[in-house]
């Protein structure tokens, strides 16, 4: 055996979709010595790009069975240093693409630490015309499976500090949520999934948010979104309907690949929670609502599908004690997460709930819907322990005033020219979807 074979070589990889670029890197590494792959965990990947298509376990199996790879260990941060300190490799091998962009800082950290034991960074030329990101775009064209999509929400909850969800009432909105990304101060930002809102699903159809639009109609609409996206969906199930009907809704949602249903504890003719006047709206008894949670849990097939209980105590003028009592009971009944709702413009109500519930033995991940307390920054919600943040109606609220403005301008100016600058060009629309 050649002497070089004993050298320790480290390669950090996401290995979501392996292509010849990876093989180039691994082959080069193999020529240098014994290769340990630091396989980036979902958490590490989510800090700088989309969560991988395949789970850690799936990615690990593939790598472990490659002849170039001696060992696979988890790399749980984008920062290579913890693993490098542990292994003190002779070589780190990485494609030269990281000299630019979001990984630039990581690269200089690697260079610096390698100096401590005279290690070397080897950077084979990045394989042009092939990148996992490009391949993933093609995956989107092909789609995803209901099971893969369904499991993504739980994976993202585990991988990310916070899960950002944006309302989607159409396939077009779904595409925006799917594709939009922002890099801010070296941080990769994107929405993690979609909220199927009863309010905006109803508004889209010109109807009030009182269950006039039935579940079947809403689920049909969801199918259009599912056709063109891969991100997870959280479904606003209102109060779930009658106990006897609930299983059918849960089954339909789970079958098409929805990740979670949120069921609220109000009864009677449904009224949107953000209405000031809630007279006539009633809250379910704890016992009755727990039956619904239990029924939903019993119906669902996979562990990946989540049942989230939504507490309306604050909406109906009840106090913290009531909200906590319900949260604990719903959690005991099997709820996977708790949404605490409020229509106040400041977040003190939900924060007081979060403080108390965080200490409870029945604690479950918390969901916030900061529609009325919209001044609150995400970092404050995170600090108070919220895991999922739902922006529940903003895409609908964005589209309506724009449409009215355009319609008005055409009437007033008796032509469309004056509003052209404010709307997409025809070319943009043609090119938007190809
Ligand atoms: C929805 O978006 O339909 C909701 C949230 O249920 S809220 O409008 O605040 O009730
Ligand atoms: Mg609703």
GROMACS .gro file of C-alpha atoms and ligand atoms in nm:
model
  445
    1UNK     CA    1   0.000   0.000   0.000
    2UNK     CA    2   0.131   0.342  -0.090
    3UNK     CA    3   0.230   0.565   0.196
    4UNK     CA    4  -0.012   0.834   0.089
    5UNK     CA    5  -0.305   0.601   0.157
    6UNK     CA    6  -0.257   0.652   0.529
    7UNK     CA    7  -0.303   1.027   0.509
    8UNK     CA    8  -0.626   1.160   0.653
    9UNK     CA    9  -0.843   1.341   0.402
   10UNK     CA   10  -1.159   1.532   0.490
   11UNK     CA   11  -1.441   1.620   0.253
   12UNK     CA   12  -1.749   1.810   0.364
   13UNK     CA   13  -2.054   1.720   0.156
   14UNK     CA   14  -2.430   1.763   0.145
   15UNK     CA   15  -2.453   1.472  -0.100
   16UNK     CA   16  -2.821   1.528  -0.162
   17UNK     CA   17  -2.809   1.454  -0.530
   18UNK     CA   18  -2.475   1.306  -0.625
   19UNK     CA   19  -2.337   1.396  -0.964
   20UNK     CA   20  -2.005   1.375  -1.145
   21UNK     CA   21  -1.883   1.689  -0.967
   22UNK     CA   22  -1.893   1.501  -0.637
   23UNK     CA   23  -1.721   1.200  -0.792
   24UNK     CA   24  -1.438   1.427  -0.912
   25UNK     CA   25  -1.388   1.559  -0.561
   26UNK     CA   26  -1.409   1.219  -0.392
   27UNK     CA   27  -1.176   1.060  -0.645
   28UNK     CA   28  -0.920   1.332  -0.592
   29UNK     CA   29  -0.954   1.290  -0.215
   30UNK     CA   30  -0.915   0.912  -0.244
   31UNK     CA   31  -0.593   0.957  -0.435
   32UNK     CA   32  -0.459   1.158  -0.142
   33UNK     CA   33  -0.541   0.917   0.139
   34UNK     CA   34  -0.823   0.775   0.350
   35UNK     CA   35  -1.138   0.975   0.306
   36UNK     CA   36  -1.369   1.079   0.586
   37UNK     CA   37  -1.679   1.255   0.462
   38UNK     CA   38  -1.826   1.512   0.696
   39UNK     CA   39  -2.186   1.474   0.590
   40UNK     CA   40  -2.372   1.799   0.649
   41UNK     CA   41  -2.679   1.749   0.861
   42UNK     CA   42  -3.016   1.896   0.759
   43UNK     CA   43  -2.948   2.167   1.014
   44UNK     CA   44  -2.610   2.262   0.867
   45UNK     CA   45  -2.748   2.272   0.512
   46UNK     CA   46  -3.055   2.473   0.608
   47UNK     CA   47  -2.827   2.747   0.739
   48UNK     CA   48  -2.712   2.834   0.387
   49UNK     CA   49  -2.944   2.676   0.133
   50UNK     CA   50  -3.262   2.473   0.088
   51UNK     CA   51  -3.314   2.174   0.312
   52UNK     CA   52  -3.202   1.863   0.120
   53UNK     CA   53  -3.440   1.645  -0.071
   54UNK     CA   54  -3.308   1.328   0.094
   55UNK     CA   55  -3.283   1.275   0.469
   56UNK     CA   56  -2.948   1.239   0.649
   57UNK     CA   57  -2.990   0.863   0.675
   58UNK     CA   58  -3.062   0.826   0.303
   59UNK     CA   59  -2.761   1.038   0.210
   60UNK     CA   60  -2.539   0.849   0.452
   61UNK     CA   61  -2.626   0.509   0.304
   62UNK     CA   62  -2.521   0.620  -0.045
   63UNK     CA   63  -2.187   0.760   0.071
   64UNK     CA   64  -2.103   0.467   0.296
   65UNK     CA   65  -2.129   0.239  -0.003
   66UNK     CA   66  -1.890   0.431  -0.224
   67UNK     CA   67  -1.543   0.289  -0.274
   68UNK     CA   68  -1.382   0.632  -0.234
   69UNK     CA   69  -1.523   0.678   0.114
   70UNK     CA   70  -1.374   0.518   0.425
   71UNK     CA   71  -1.593   0.679   0.689
   72UNK     CA   72  -1.894   0.909   0.717
   73UNK     CA   73  -1.939   1.138   1.017
   74UNK     CA   74  -2.197   1.411   1.070
   75UNK     CA   75  -2.094   1.772   1.019
   76UNK     CA   76  -2.360   1.960   1.210
   77UNK     CA   77  -2.259   2.316   1.122
   78UNK     CA   78  -2.154   2.486   0.801
   79UNK     CA   79  -1.836   2.563   0.996
   80UNK     CA   80  -1.585   2.283   0.931
   81UNK     CA   81  -1.367   2.364   1.230
   82UNK     CA   82  -1.523   2.140   1.498
   83UNK     CA   83  -1.469   1.828   1.282
   84UNK     CA   84  -1.129   1.942   1.160
   85UNK     CA   85  -1.009   1.994   1.517
   86UNK     CA   86  -1.116   1.643   1.594
   87UNK     CA   87  -0.957   1.475   1.291
   88UNK     CA   88  -0.660   1.704   1.219
   89UNK     CA   89  -0.661   1.588   0.855
   90UNK     CA   90  -0.360   1.620   0.625
   91UNK     CA   91  -0.592   1.739   0.351
   92UNK     CA   92  -0.929   1.901   0.307
   93UNK     CA   93  -1.070   1.870  -0.043
   94UNK     CA   94  -1.339   2.108  -0.173
   95UNK     CA   95  -1.440   2.236  -0.516
   96UNK     CA   96  -1.299   2.581  -0.591
   97UNK     CA   97  -1.651   2.726  -0.620
   98UNK     CA   98  -1.650   2.823  -0.253
   99UNK     CA   99  -1.395   3.097  -0.311
  100UNK     CA  100  -1.696   3.315  -0.390
  101UNK     CA  101  -2.039   3.350  -0.234
  102UNK     CA  102  -2.189   3.243   0.093
  103UNK     CA  103  -1.919   2.982   0.176
  104UNK     CA  104  -1.625   3.224   0.137
  105UNK     CA  105  -1.600   3.277   0.512
  106UNK     CA  106  -1.609   2.904   0.582
  107UNK     CA  107  -1.320   2.857   0.339
  108UNK     CA  108  -1.098   3.112   0.511
  109UNK     CA  109  -1.174   2.949   0.849
  110UNK     CA  110  -1.064   2.615   0.705
  111UNK     CA  111  -0.740   2.762   0.567
  112UNK     CA  112  -0.659   2.920   0.900
  113UNK     CA  113  -0.717   2.612   1.111
  114UNK     CA  114  -0.530   2.379   0.871
  115UNK     CA  115  -0.218   2.592   0.924
  116UNK     CA  116  -0.209   2.478   1.287
  117UNK     CA  117  -0.096   2.130   1.185
  118UNK     CA  118   0.037   2.205   0.837
  119UNK     CA  119  -0.270   2.063   0.666
  120UNK     CA  120  -0.346   2.154   0.306
  121UNK     CA  121  -0.657   2.266   0.127
  122UNK     CA  122  -0.692   2.104  -0.215
  123UNK     CA  123  -0.941   2.269  -0.447
  124UNK     CA  124  -1.016   2.083  -0.769
  125UNK     CA  125  -1.178   2.297  -1.033
  126UNK     CA  126  -1.553   2.314  -0.992
  127UNK     CA  127  -1.727   2.098  -1.249
  128UNK     CA  128  -1.897   2.342  -1.483
  129UNK     CA  129  -2.253   2.310  -1.600
  130UNK     CA  130  -2.353   2.090  -1.315
  131UNK     CA  131  -2.468   2.188  -0.971
  132UNK     CA  132  -2.706   2.037  -0.723
  133UNK     CA  133  -2.899   2.362  -0.720
  134UNK     CA  134  -2.961   2.331  -1.095
  135UNK     CA  135  -3.057   1.967  -1.061
  136UNK     CA  136  -3.298   2.059  -0.784
  137UNK     CA  137  -3.467   2.309  -1.013
  138UNK     CA  138  -3.529   2.019  -1.244
  139UNK     CA  139  -3.662   1.810  -0.959
  140UNK     CA  140  -3.919   2.082  -0.904
  141UNK     CA  141  -4.024   2.042  -1.266
  142UNK     CA  142  -4.072   1.672  -1.205
  143UNK     CA  143  -4.237   1.731  -0.869
  144UNK     CA  144  -4.218   1.545  -0.542
  145UNK     CA  145  -4.408   1.261  -0.384
  146UNK     CA  146  -4.682   1.320  -0.127
  147UNK     CA  147  -4.481   1.131   0.137
  148UNK     CA  148  -4.163   1.326   0.074
  149UNK     CA  149  -4.345   1.658   0.094
  150UNK     CA  150  -4.541   1.555   0.401
  151UNK     CA  151  -4.229   1.459   0.596
  152UNK     CA  152  -4.051   1.783   0.512
  153UNK     CA  153  -4.223   1.996   0.776
  154UNK     CA  154  -4.101   1.780   1.064
  155UNK     CA  155  -3.753   1.772   0.914
  156UNK     CA  156  -3.747   2.151   0.881
  157UNK     CA  157  -3.874   2.192   1.238
  158UNK     CA  158  -3.579   1.984   1.352
  159UNK     CA  159  -3.327   2.150   1.123
  160UNK     CA  160  -3.408   2.518   1.157
  161UNK     CA  161  -3.427   2.771   1.434
  162UNK     CA  162  -3.762   2.886   1.305
  163UNK     CA  163  -4.002   2.775   1.034
  164UNK     CA  164  -4.139   3.057   0.818
  165UNK     CA  165  -4.471   2.989   0.651
  166UNK     CA  166  -4.648   3.219   0.405
  167UNK     CA  167  -5.008   3.210   0.297
  168UNK     CA  168  -5.072   3.068  -0.046
  169UNK     CA  169  -5.416   3.086  -0.207
  170UNK     CA  170  -5.314   2.989  -0.561
  171UNK     CA  171  -5.058   2.795  -0.759
  172UNK     CA  172  -4.902   3.125  -0.866
  173UNK     CA  173  -4.846   3.227  -0.504
  174UNK     CA  174  -4.713   2.876  -0.443
  175UNK     CA  175  -4.450   2.934  -0.713
  176UNK     CA  176  -4.339   3.258  -0.547
  177UNK     CA  177  -4.299   3.079  -0.214
  178UNK     CA  178  -4.119   2.791  -0.381
  179UNK     CA  179  -3.861   3.003  -0.561
  180UNK     CA  180  -3.803   3.321  -0.365
  181UNK     CA  181  -3.476   3.347  -0.176
  182UNK     CA  182  -3.289   3.635  -0.023
  183UNK     CA  183  -2.930   3.649   0.096
  184UNK     CA  184  -2.900   3.897   0.382
  185UNK     CA  185  -2.573   3.943   0.570
  186UNK     CA  186  -2.446   3.602   0.456
  187UNK     CA  187  -2.768   3.445   0.572
  188UNK     CA  188  -2.985   3.242   0.339
  189UNK     CA  189  -3.353   3.325   0.376
  190UNK     CA  190  -3.655   3.160   0.222
  191UNK     CA  191  -4.007   3.060   0.318
  192UNK     CA  192  -4.019   2.703   0.438
  193UNK     CA  193  -4.373   2.626   0.339
  194UNK     CA  194  -4.726   2.739   0.267
  195UNK     CA  195  -5.031   2.819   0.476
  196UNK     CA  196  -5.361   2.724   0.324
  197UNK     CA  197  -5.580   2.987   0.489
  198UNK     CA  198  -5.956   2.959   0.526
  199UNK     CA  199  -5.974   3.339   0.511
  200UNK     CA  200  -5.790   3.384   0.183
  201UNK     CA  201  -5.930   3.066   0.025
  202UNK     CA  202  -6.274   3.216   0.092
  203UNK     CA  203  -6.180   3.569  -0.017
  204UNK     CA  204  -6.041   3.432  -0.343
  205UNK     CA  205  -6.388   3.294  -0.413
  206UNK     CA  206  -6.565   3.613  -0.302
  207UNK     CA  207  -6.712   3.445   0.004
  208UNK     CA  208  -6.694   3.515   0.378
  209UNK     CA  209  -6.464   3.317   0.604
  210UNK     CA  210  -6.746   3.116   0.763
  211UNK     CA  211  -6.704   2.775   0.600
  212UNK     CA  212  -6.924   2.871   0.304
  213UNK     CA  213  -6.638   2.734   0.099
  214UNK     CA  214  -6.633   2.367   0.191
  215UNK     CA  215  -6.325   2.149   0.249
  216UNK     CA  216  -6.363   1.966  -0.082
  217UNK     CA  217  -6.346   2.291  -0.277
  218UNK     CA  218  -6.045   2.407  -0.079
  219UNK     CA  219  -5.867   2.076  -0.124
  220UNK     CA  220  -5.931   2.094  -0.500
  221UNK     CA  221  -5.758   2.433  -0.498
  222UNK     CA  222  -5.472   2.284  -0.300
  223UNK     CA  223  -5.416   2.029  -0.574
  224UNK     CA  224  -5.326   2.306  -0.815
  225UNK     CA  225  -5.064   2.430  -0.570
  226UNK     CA  226  -4.933   2.076  -0.519
  227UNK     CA  227  -4.890   2.039  -0.896
  228UNK     CA  228  -4.621   2.306  -0.917
  229UNK     CA  229  -4.446   2.311  -0.578
  230UNK     CA  230  -4.250   2.085  -0.343
  231UNK     CA  231  -4.256   2.275  -0.013
  232UNK     CA  232  -4.472   2.161   0.278
  233UNK     CA  233  -4.826   2.282   0.337
  234UNK     CA  234  -5.004   2.358   0.664
  235UNK     CA  235  -5.380   2.344   0.627
  236UNK     CA  236  -5.616   2.573   0.817
  237UNK     CA  237  -5.888   2.323   0.904
  238UNK     CA  238  -6.108   2.571   1.097
  239UNK     CA  239  -6.264   2.368   1.378
  240UNK     CA  240  -6.241   2.044   1.184
  241UNK     CA  241  -6.619   2.021   1.141
  242UNK     CA  242  -6.821   1.752   1.311
  243UNK     CA  243  -6.634   1.480   1.494
  244UNK     CA  244  -6.791   1.222   1.261
  245UNK     CA  245  -6.668   1.405   0.949
  246UNK     CA  246  -6.320   1.489   1.072
  247UNK     CA  247  -6.151   1.159   0.968
  248UNK     CA  248  -6.239   1.212   0.602
  249UNK     CA  249  -6.078   1.553   0.592
  250UNK     CA  250  -5.766   1.426   0.767
  251UNK     CA  251  -5.744   1.134   0.525
  252UNK     CA  252  -5.778   1.358   0.220
  253UNK     CA  253  -5.512   1.596   0.346
  254UNK     CA  254  -5.266   1.325   0.435
  255UNK     CA  255  -5.317   1.143   0.107
  256UNK     CA  256  -5.225   1.445  -0.104
  257UNK     CA  257  -4.913   1.521   0.100
  258UNK     CA  258  -5.018   1.803   0.334
  259UNK     CA  259  -4.790   1.811   0.640
  260UNK     CA  260  -5.017   1.946   0.912
  261UNK     CA  261  -5.376   2.037   0.991
  262UNK     CA  262  -5.447   2.313   1.238
  263UNK     CA  263  -5.776   2.268   1.420
  264UNK     CA  264  -5.922   2.551   1.630
  265UNK     CA  265  -6.127   2.517   1.945
  266UNK     CA  266  -6.424   2.734   1.841
  267UNK     CA  267  -6.773   2.603   1.772
  268UNK     CA  268  -7.093   2.733   1.616
  269UNK     CA  269  -7.109   2.945   1.301
  270UNK     CA  270  -6.751   3.019   1.223
  271UNK     CA  271  -6.625   3.376   1.238
  272UNK     CA  272  -6.277   3.490   1.144
  273UNK     CA  273  -6.068   3.535   1.459
  274UNK     CA  274  -5.951   3.881   1.362
  275UNK     CA  275  -6.304   4.030   1.374
  276UNK     CA  276  -6.333   4.267   1.667
  277UNK     CA  277  -6.679   4.151   1.754
  278UNK     CA  278  -6.674   3.784   1.849
  279UNK     CA  279  -7.025   3.783   1.993
  280UNK     CA  280  -7.197   3.458   1.910
  281UNK     CA  281  -6.866   3.276   1.873
  282UNK     CA  282  -6.816   3.009   2.137
  283UNK     CA  283  -6.529   2.797   2.249
  284UNK     CA  284  -6.556   2.421   2.261
  285UNK     CA  285  -6.533   2.243   2.595
  286UNK     CA  286  -6.191   2.104   2.667
  287UNK     CA  287  -6.325   1.749   2.678
  288UNK     CA  288  -6.505   1.782   2.346
  289UNK     CA  289  -6.209   1.940   2.170
  290UNK     CA  290  -5.972   1.676   2.306
  291UNK     CA  291  -6.197   1.416   2.142
  292UNK     CA  292  -6.137   1.587   1.809
  293UNK     CA  293  -5.761   1.582   1.858
  294UNK     CA  294  -5.771   1.217   1.956
  295UNK     CA  295  -5.990   1.134   1.656
  296UNK     CA  296  -5.755   1.315   1.418
  297UNK     CA  297  -5.453   1.141   1.569
  298UNK     CA  298  -5.619   0.804   1.545
  299UNK     CA  299  -5.707   0.865   1.178
  300UNK     CA  300  -5.372   0.978   1.047
  301UNK     CA  301  -5.145   0.711   0.912
  302UNK     CA  302  -4.794   0.845   0.929
  303UNK     CA  303  -4.593   0.998   1.210
  304UNK     CA  304  -4.496   1.278   0.975
  305UNK     CA  305  -4.846   1.425   0.960
  306UNK     CA  306  -4.898   1.676   1.238
  307UNK     CA  307  -5.214   1.772   1.423
  308UNK     CA  308  -5.183   2.124   1.559
  309UNK     CA  309  -5.432   2.254   1.816
  310UNK     CA  310  -5.525   2.620   1.794
  311UNK     CA  311  -5.635   2.796   2.110
  312UNK     CA  312  -5.885   3.081   2.076
  313UNK     CA  313  -5.905   3.180   2.444
  314UNK     CA  314  -5.749   3.525   2.393
  315UNK     CA  315  -5.962   3.589   2.084
  316UNK     CA  316  -6.274   3.530   2.296
  317UNK     CA  317  -6.160   3.749   2.587
  318UNK     CA  318  -6.055   3.466   2.816
  319UNK     CA  319  -5.744   3.477   3.028
  320UNK     CA  320  -5.400   3.320   3.036
  321UNK     CA  321  -5.511   3.058   3.287
  322UNK     CA  322  -5.773   2.930   3.046
  323UNK     CA  323  -5.526   2.927   2.757
  324UNK     CA  324  -5.266   2.731   2.953
  325UNK     CA  325  -5.520   2.484   3.086
  326UNK     CA  326  -5.631   2.415   2.731
  327UNK     CA  327  -5.276   2.394   2.595
  328UNK     CA  328  -5.186   2.129   2.851
  329UNK     CA  329  -5.504   1.931   2.790
  330UNK     CA  330  -5.466   1.946   2.411
  331UNK     CA  331  -5.104   1.844   2.440
  332UNK     CA  332  -5.200   1.547   2.659
  333UNK     CA  333  -5.467   1.453   2.405
  334UNK     CA  334  -5.194   1.423   2.141
  335UNK     CA  335  -5.155   1.760   1.969
  336UNK     CA  336  -4.813   1.781   1.802
  337UNK     CA  337  -4.791   2.159   1.838
  338UNK     CA  338  -4.995   2.444   1.983
  339UNK     CA  339  -5.103   2.762   1.805
  340UNK     CA  340  -5.185   3.041   2.043
  341UNK     CA  341  -5.387   3.308   1.864
  342UNK     CA  342  -5.437   3.676   1.950
  343UNK     CA  343  -5.589   3.977   1.779
  344UNK     CA  344  -5.405   4.233   1.992
  345UNK     CA  345  -5.165   4.472   1.826
  346UNK     CA  346  -4.893   4.400   2.078
  347UNK     CA  347  -4.757   4.054   2.149
  348UNK     CA  348  -4.768   4.062   2.532
  349UNK     CA  349  -5.061   3.817   2.543
  350UNK     CA  350  -4.888   3.552   2.335
  351UNK     CA  351  -4.557   3.615   2.510
  352UNK     CA  352  -4.711   3.562   2.853
  353UNK     CA  353  -4.854   3.236   2.722
  354UNK     CA  354  -4.517   3.133   2.579
  355UNK     CA  355  -4.335   3.204   2.906
  356UNK     CA  356  -4.571   2.990   3.104
  357UNK     CA  357  -4.620   2.709   2.854
  358UNK     CA  358  -4.244   2.677   2.797
  359UNK     CA  359  -4.214   2.563   3.158
  360UNK     CA  360  -4.496   2.312   3.139
  361UNK     CA  361  -4.425   1.941   3.140
  362UNK     CA  362  -4.673   1.919   2.854
  363UNK     CA  363  -4.483   2.166   2.638
  364UNK     CA  364  -4.510   2.122   2.260
  365UNK     CA  365  -4.368   2.340   1.982
  366UNK     CA  366  -4.554   2.670   1.958
  367UNK     CA  367  -4.699   2.840   1.652
  368UNK     CA  368  -4.755   3.217   1.616
  369UNK     CA  369  -4.969   3.404   1.367
  370UNK     CA  370  -4.849   3.763   1.396
  371UNK     CA  371  -5.115   3.926   1.178
  372UNK     CA  372  -5.230   4.192   1.427
  373UNK     CA  373  -4.901   4.223   1.617
  374UNK     CA  374  -4.710   4.264   1.292
  375UNK     CA  375  -4.454   4.506   1.438
  376UNK     CA  376  -4.305   4.215   1.630
  377UNK     CA  377  -3.979   4.091   1.479
  378UNK     CA  378  -3.922   3.722   1.425
  379UNK     CA  379  -3.626   3.729   1.662
  380UNK     CA  380  -3.857   3.823   1.952
  381UNK     CA  381  -4.090   3.535   1.868
  382UNK     CA  382  -3.791   3.301   1.849
  383UNK     CA  383  -3.663   3.430   2.183
  384UNK     CA  384  -3.998   3.343   2.337
  385UNK     CA  385  -3.975   2.991   2.201
  386UNK     CA  386  -4.200   3.003   1.895
  387UNK     CA  387  -4.099   2.747   1.635
  388UNK     CA  388  -4.342   2.815   1.351
  389UNK     CA  389  -4.441   3.162   1.231
  390UNK     CA  390  -4.734   3.186   0.993
  391UNK     CA  391  -4.784   3.498   0.780
  392UNK     CA  392  -5.146   3.411   0.730
  393UNK     CA  393  -5.297   3.640   0.467
  394UNK     CA  394  -5.032   3.866   0.320
  395UNK     CA  395  -5.025   3.750  -0.041
  396UNK     CA  396  -5.399   3.803  -0.073
  397UNK     CA  397  -5.371   4.144   0.094
  398UNK     CA  398  -5.094   4.233  -0.150
  399UNK     CA  399  -5.287   4.142  -0.462
  400UNK     CA  400  -5.621   4.307  -0.386
  401UNK     CA  401  -5.514   4.674  -0.363
  402UNK     CA  402  -5.292   4.636  -0.671
  403UNK     CA  403  -5.580   4.503  -0.875
  404UNK     CA  404  -5.814   4.781  -0.759
  405UNK     CA  405  -5.551   5.045  -0.838
  406UNK     CA  406  -5.501   4.914  -1.190
  407UNK     CA  407  -5.873   4.888  -1.258
  408UNK     CA  408  -5.926   5.244  -1.133
  409UNK     CA  409  -5.641   5.383  -1.338
  410UNK     CA  410  -5.782   5.233  -1.657
  411UNK     CA  411  -6.123   5.389  -1.585
  412UNK     CA  412  -5.987   5.732  -1.493
  413UNK     CA  413  -5.734   5.755  -1.777
  414UNK     CA  414  -5.950   5.581  -2.033
  415UNK     CA  415  -5.646   5.378  -2.138
  416UNK     CA  416  -5.403   5.135  -1.971
  417UNK     CA  417  -5.077   5.314  -2.055
  418UNK     CA  418  -5.061   5.516  -1.730
  419UNK     CA  419  -5.042   5.209  -1.510
  420UNK     CA  420  -4.799   5.010  -1.725
  421UNK     CA  421  -4.498   5.087  -1.506
  422UNK     CA  422  -4.666   4.943  -1.199
  423UNK     CA  423  -4.760   4.610  -1.349
  424UNK     CA  424  -4.562   4.322  -1.495
  425UNK     CA  425  -4.485   4.351  -1.862
  426UNK     CA  426  -4.650   4.098  -2.088
  427UNK     CA  427  -4.303   3.957  -2.157
  428UNK     CA  428  -4.244   3.905  -1.785
  429UNK     CA  429  -4.567   3.716  -1.752
  430UNK     CA  430  -4.494   3.504  -2.058
  431UNK     CA  431  -4.148   3.423  -1.922
  432UNK     CA  432  -4.266   3.369  -1.566
  433UNK     CA  433  -4.384   3.019  -1.640
  434UNK     CA  434  -4.223   2.811  -1.907
  435LIG     C1  435  -5.681   3.217   0.839
  435LIG     O1  436  -5.586   3.263   0.778
  435LIG     O2  437  -5.785   3.183   0.784
  435LIG     C2  438  -5.674   3.201   0.985
  435LIG     C3  439  -5.590   3.290   1.063
  435LIG     O3  440  -5.742   3.117   1.037
  435LIG     S1  441  -5.691   3.420   1.113
  435LIG     O4  442  -5.737   3.490   0.998
  435LIG     O5  443  -5.611   3.508   1.198
  435LIG     O6  444  -5.804   3.366   1.188
  436LIG    MG1  445  -5.896   3.047   0.917
   0.00000   0.00000   0.00000
